[in-house]
PDB file of C-alpha atoms in Angstrom:
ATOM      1  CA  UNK A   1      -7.254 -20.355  11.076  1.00  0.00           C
ATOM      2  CA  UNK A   2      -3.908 -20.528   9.749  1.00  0.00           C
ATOM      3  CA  UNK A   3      -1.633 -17.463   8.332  1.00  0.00           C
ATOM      4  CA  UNK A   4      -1.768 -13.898   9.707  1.00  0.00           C
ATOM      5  CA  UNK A   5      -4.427 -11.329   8.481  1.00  0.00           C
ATOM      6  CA  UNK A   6      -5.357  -7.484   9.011  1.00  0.00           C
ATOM      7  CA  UNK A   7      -9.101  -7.181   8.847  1.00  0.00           C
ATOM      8  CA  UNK A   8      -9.894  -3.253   7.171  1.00  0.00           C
ATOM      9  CA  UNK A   9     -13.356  -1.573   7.213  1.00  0.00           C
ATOM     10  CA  UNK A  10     -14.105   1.737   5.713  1.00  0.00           C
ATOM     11  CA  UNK A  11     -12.781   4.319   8.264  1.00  0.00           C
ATOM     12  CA  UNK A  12      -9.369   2.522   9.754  1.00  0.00           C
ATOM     13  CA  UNK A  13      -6.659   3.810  10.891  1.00  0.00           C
ATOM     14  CA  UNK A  14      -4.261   4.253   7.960  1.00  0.00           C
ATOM     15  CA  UNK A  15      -1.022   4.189  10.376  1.00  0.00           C
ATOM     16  CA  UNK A  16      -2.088   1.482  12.464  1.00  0.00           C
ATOM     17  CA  UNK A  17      -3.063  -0.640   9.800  1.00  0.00           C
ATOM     18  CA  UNK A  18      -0.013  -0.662   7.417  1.00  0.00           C
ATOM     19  CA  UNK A  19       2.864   0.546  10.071  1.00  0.00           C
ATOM     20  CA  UNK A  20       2.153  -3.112  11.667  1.00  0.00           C
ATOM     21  CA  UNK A  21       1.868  -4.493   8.059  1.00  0.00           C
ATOM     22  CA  UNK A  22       5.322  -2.685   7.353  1.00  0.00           C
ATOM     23  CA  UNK A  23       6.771  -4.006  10.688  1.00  0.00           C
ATOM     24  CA  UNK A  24       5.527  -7.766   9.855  1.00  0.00           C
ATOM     25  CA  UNK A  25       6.859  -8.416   6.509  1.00  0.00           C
ATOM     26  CA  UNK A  26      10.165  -6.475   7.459  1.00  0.00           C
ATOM     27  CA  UNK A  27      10.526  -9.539   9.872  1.00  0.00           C
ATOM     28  CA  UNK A  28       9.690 -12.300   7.100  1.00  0.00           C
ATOM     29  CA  UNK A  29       6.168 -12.329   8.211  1.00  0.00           C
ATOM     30  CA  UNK A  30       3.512 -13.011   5.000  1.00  0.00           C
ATOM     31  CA  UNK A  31       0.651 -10.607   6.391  1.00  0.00           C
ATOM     32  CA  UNK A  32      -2.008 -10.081   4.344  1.00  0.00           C
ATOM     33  CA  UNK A  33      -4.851  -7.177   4.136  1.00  0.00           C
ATOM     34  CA  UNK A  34      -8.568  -8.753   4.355  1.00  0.00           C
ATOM     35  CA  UNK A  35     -11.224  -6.352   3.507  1.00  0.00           C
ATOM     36  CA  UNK A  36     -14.658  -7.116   4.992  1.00  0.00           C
ATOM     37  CA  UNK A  37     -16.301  -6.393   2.303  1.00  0.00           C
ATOM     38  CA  UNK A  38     -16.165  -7.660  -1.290  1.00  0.00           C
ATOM     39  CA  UNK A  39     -14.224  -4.283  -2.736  1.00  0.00           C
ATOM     40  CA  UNK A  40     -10.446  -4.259  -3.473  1.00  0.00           C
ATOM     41  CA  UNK A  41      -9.864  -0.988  -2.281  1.00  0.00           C
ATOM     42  CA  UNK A  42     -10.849  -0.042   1.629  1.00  0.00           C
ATOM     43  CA  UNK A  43     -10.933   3.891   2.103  1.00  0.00           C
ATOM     44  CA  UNK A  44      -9.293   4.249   5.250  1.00  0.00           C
ATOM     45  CA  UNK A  45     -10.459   7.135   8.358  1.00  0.00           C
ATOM     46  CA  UNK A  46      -8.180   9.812   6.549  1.00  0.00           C
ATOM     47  CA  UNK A  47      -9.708   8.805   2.865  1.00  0.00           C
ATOM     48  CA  UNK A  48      -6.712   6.825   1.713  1.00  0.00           C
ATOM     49  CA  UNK A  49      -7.856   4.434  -0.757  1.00  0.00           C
ATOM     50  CA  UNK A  50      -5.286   0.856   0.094  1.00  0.00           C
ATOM     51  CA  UNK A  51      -5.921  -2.057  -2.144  1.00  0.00           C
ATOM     52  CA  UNK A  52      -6.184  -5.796  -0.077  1.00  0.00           C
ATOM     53  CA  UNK A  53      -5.110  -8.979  -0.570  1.00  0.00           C
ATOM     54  CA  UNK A  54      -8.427 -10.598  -0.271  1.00  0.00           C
ATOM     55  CA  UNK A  55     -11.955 -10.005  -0.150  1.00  0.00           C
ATOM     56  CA  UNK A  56     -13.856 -11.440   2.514  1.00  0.00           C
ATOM     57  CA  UNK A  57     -15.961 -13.589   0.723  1.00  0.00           C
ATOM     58  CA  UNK A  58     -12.751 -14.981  -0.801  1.00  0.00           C
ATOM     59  CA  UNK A  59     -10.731 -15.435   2.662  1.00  0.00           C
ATOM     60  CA  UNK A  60     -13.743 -17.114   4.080  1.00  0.00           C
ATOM     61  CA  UNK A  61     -14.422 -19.969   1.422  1.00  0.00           C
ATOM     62  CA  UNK A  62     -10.366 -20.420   1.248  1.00  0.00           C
ATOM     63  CA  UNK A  63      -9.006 -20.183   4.970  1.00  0.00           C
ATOM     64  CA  UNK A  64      -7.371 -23.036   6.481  1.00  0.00           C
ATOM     65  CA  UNK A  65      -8.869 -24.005   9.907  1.00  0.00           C
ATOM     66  CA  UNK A  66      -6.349 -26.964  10.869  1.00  0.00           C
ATOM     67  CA  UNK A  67      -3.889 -26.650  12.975  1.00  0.00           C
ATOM     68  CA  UNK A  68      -4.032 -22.915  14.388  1.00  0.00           C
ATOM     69  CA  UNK A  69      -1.509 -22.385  16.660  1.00  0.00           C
ATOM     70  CA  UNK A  70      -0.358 -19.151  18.594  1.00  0.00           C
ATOM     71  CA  UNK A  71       1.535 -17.793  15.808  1.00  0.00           C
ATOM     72  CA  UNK A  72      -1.611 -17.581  13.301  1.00  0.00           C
ATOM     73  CA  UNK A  73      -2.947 -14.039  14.282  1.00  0.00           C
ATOM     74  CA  UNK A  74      -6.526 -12.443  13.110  1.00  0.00           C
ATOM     75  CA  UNK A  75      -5.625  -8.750  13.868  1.00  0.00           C
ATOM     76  CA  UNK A  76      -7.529  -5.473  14.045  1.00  0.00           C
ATOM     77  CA  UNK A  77      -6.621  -2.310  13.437  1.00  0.00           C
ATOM     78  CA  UNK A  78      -8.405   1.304  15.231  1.00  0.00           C
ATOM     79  CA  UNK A  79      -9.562   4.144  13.505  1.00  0.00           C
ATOM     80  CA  UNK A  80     -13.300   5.421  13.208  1.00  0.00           C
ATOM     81  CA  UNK A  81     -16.145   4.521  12.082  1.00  0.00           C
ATOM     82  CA  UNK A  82     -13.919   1.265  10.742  1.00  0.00           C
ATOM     83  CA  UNK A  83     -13.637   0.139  14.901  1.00  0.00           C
ATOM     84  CA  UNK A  84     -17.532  -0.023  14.619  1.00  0.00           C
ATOM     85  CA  UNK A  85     -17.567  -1.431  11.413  1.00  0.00           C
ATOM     86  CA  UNK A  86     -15.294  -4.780  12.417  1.00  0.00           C
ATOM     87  CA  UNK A  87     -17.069  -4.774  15.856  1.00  0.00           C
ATOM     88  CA  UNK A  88     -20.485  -4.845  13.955  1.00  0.00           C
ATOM     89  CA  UNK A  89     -19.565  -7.480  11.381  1.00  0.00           C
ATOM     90  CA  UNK A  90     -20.968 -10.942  13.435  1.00  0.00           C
ATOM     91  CA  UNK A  91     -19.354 -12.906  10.767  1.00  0.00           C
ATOM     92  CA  UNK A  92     -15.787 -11.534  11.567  1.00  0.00           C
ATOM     93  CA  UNK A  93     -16.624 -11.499  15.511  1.00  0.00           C
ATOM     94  CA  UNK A  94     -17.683 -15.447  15.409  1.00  0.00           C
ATOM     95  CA  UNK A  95     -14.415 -16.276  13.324  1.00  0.00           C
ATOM     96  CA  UNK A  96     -12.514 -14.608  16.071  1.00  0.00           C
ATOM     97  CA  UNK A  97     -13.910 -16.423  18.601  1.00  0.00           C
ATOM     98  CA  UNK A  98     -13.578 -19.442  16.403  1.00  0.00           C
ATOM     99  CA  UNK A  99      -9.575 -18.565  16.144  1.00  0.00           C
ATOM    100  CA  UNK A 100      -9.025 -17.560  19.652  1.00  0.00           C
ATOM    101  CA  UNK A 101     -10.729 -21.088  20.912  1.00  0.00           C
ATOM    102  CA  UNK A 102      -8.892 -23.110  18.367  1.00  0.00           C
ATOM    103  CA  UNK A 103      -5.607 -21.728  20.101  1.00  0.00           C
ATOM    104  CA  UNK A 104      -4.900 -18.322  17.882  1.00  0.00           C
ATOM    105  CA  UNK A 105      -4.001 -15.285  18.680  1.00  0.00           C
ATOM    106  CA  UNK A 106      -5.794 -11.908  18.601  1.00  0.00           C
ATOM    107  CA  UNK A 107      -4.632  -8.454  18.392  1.00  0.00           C
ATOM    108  CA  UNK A 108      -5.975  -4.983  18.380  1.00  0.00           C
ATOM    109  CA  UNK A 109      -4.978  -1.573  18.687  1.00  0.00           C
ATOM    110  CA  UNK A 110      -6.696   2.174  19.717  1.00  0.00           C
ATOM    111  CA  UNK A 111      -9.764   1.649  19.966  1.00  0.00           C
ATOM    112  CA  UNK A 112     -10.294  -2.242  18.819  1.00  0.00           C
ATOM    113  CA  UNK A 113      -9.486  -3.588  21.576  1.00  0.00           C
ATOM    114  CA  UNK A 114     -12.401  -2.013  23.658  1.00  0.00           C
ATOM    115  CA  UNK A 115     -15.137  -2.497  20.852  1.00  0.00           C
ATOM    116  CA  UNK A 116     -13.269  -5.608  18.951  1.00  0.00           C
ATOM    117  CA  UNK A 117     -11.927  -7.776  22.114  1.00  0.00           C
ATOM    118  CA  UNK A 118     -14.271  -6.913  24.025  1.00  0.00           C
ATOM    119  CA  UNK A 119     -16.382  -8.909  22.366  1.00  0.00           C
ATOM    120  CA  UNK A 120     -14.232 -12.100  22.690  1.00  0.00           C
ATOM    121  CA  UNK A 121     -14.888 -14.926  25.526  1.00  0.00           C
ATOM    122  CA  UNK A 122     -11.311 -15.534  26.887  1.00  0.00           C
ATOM    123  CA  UNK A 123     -10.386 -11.507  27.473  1.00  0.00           C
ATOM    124  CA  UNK A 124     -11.345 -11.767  31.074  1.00  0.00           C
ATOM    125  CA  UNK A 125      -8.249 -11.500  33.515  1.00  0.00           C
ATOM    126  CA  UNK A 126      -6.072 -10.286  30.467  1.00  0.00           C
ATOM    127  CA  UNK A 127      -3.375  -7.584  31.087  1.00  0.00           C
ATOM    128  CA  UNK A 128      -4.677  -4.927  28.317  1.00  0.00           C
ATOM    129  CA  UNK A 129      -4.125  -1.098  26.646  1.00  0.00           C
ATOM    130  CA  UNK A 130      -6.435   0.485  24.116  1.00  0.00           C
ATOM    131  CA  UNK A 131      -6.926   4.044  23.168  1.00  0.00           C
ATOM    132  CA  UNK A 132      -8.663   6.448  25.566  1.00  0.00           C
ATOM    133  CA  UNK A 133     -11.908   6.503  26.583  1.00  0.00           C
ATOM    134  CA  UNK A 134     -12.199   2.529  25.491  1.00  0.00           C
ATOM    135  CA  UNK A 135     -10.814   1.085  28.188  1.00  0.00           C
ATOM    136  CA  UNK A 136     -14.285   0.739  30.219  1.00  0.00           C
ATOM    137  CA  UNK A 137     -15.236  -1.902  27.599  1.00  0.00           C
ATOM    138  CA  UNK A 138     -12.475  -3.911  28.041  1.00  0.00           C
ATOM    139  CA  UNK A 139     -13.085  -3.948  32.103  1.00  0.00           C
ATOM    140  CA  UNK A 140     -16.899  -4.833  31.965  1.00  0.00           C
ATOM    141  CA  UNK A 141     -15.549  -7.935  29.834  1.00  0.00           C
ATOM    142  CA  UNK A 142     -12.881  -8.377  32.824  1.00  0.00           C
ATOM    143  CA  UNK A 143     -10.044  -7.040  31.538  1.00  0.00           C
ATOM    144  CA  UNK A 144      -7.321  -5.033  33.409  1.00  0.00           C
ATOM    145  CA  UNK A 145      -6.136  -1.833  31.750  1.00  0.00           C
ATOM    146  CA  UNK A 146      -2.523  -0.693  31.693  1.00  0.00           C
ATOM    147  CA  UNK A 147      -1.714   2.689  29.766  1.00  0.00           C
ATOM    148  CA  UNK A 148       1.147   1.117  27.834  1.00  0.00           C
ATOM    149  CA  UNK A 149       2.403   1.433  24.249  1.00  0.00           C
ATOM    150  CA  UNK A 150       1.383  -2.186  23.257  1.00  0.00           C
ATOM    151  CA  UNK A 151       0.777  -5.119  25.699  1.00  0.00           C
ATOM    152  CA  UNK A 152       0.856  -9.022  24.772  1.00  0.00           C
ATOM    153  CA  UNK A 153      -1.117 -11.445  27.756  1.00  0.00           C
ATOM    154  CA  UNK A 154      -0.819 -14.748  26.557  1.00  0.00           C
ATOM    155  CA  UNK A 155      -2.812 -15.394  22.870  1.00  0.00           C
ATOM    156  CA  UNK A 156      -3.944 -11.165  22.948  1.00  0.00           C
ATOM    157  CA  UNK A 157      -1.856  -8.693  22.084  1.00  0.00           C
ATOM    158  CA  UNK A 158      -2.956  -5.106  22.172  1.00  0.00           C
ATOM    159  CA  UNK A 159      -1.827  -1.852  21.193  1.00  0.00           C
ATOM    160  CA  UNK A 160      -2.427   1.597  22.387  1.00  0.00           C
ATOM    161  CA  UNK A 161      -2.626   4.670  19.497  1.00  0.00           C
ATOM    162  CA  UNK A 162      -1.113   5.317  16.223  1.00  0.00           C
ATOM    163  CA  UNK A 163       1.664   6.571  17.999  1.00  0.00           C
ATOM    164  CA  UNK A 164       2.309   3.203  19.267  1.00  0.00           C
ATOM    165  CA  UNK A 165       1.962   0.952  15.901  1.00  0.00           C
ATOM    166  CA  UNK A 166       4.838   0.192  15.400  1.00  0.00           C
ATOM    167  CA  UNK A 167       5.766  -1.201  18.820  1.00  0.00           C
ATOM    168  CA  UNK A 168       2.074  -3.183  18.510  1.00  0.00           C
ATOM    169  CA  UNK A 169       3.890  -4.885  15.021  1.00  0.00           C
ATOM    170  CA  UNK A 170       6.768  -5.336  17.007  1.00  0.00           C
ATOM    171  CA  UNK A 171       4.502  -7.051  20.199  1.00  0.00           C
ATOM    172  CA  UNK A 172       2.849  -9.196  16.917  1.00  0.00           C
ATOM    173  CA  UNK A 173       6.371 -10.113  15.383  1.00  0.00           C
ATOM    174  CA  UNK A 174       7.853 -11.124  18.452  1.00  0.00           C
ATOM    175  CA  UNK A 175       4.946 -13.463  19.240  1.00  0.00           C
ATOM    176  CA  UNK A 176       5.731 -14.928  15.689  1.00  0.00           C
ATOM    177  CA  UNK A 177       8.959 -15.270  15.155  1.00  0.00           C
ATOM    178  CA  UNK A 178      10.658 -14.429  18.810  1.00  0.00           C
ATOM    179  CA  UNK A 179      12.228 -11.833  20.257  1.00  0.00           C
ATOM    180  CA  UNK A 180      15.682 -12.150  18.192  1.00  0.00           C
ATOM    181  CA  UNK A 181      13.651 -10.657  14.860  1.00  0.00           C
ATOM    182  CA  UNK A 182      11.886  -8.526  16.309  1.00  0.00           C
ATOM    183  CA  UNK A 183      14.688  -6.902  17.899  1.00  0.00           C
ATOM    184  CA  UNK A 184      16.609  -7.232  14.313  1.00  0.00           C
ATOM    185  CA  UNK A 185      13.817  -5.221  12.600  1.00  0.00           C
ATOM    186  CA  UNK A 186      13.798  -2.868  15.521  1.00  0.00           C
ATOM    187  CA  UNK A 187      17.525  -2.029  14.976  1.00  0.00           C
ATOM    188  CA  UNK A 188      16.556  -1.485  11.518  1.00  0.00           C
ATOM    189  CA  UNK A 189      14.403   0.957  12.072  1.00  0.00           C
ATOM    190  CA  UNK A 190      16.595   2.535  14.088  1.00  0.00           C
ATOM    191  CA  UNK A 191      14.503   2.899  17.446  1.00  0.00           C
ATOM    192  CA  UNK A 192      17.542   2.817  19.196  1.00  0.00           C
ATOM    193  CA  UNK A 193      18.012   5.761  18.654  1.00  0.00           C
ATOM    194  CA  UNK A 194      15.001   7.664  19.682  1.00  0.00           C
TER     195      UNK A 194
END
């Protein structure tokens, strides 16, 4: 499917969600927020209420499917119970497999990639990083852990914590739009300097 998306269930991760929104439209990029359910407002794991974008049923009658290329990205924030909440949604998991076959790119971060990727047919043999104690999903499905800040393997790009989402937006933008803007909005947020 074409554009780039954040899926949010009740219970994300508030920082990992809209840190890599923050970091993707600082580089030009036109994220938007899906929520998988048919409310405006998702409640996030520390009971922030963030408006979306777009409902589900919305994004699903109106996404474009020609054309995806590596630069259309479905991605997935942590956070608990909203982890078990994406990975539970077979709607969302078949449209990722969908994406991912048609040539997109996935990404996921804490604990998404175990119970998210996981799931997908293509993460075998894929460099990965995930939160703690999810890892053991991702190497059942073939997948070789690294405990890295955020790691991109071809068309899947994960991300370690909330400590780490804004170097996972910066893995996402530079897949994108290329390493010169991501290191542009890097500078801006002065990470240099850390």
């Amino acid at each position: 499917m074409k554009g780039v998306y954040i899926f949010l269930a009740e219970g994300f991760e508030d920082v990992e969600a809209l840190a890599t929104a923050d970091v993707l439209r600082r580089g030009g990029v036109p994220v938007e927020l899906v929520s998988i359910t048919d409310e405006p407002f998702v409640v996030s794991s520390h009971h922030v209420a963030v408006g979306v974008d777009q409902t589900f049923d919305y994004f699903a009658l109106n996404i474009d499917k020609g054309g995806t290329d590596e630069k259309d990205v479905m991605i997935f924030p942590g956070g608990m119970p909203g982890t078990r909440n994406l990975a539970g949604f077979d709607m969302l998991m078949d449209m990722m497999q969908e994406h991912y076959d048609d040539g997109g790119t996935v990404a996921a971060i804490c604990a998404a990639p175990g119970l998210v990727l996981g799931q997908l047919n293509g993460i075998d043999g894929k460099r990965v990083t995930c939160f703690d104690g999810f890892e053991g999903y991702l190497r059942e499905a073939g997948a070789s852990f690294e405990p890295r800040p955020a790691i991109t393997d071809g068309r899947v790009i994960t991300g370690r914590s909330a400590g780490h989402a804004i170097a996972f937006g910066l893995e996402i933008l530079k897949k994108i739009k290329g390493e010169e803007k991501a290191a542009e909005v890097r500078h801006a947020l002065m990470l240099e300097t850390i």
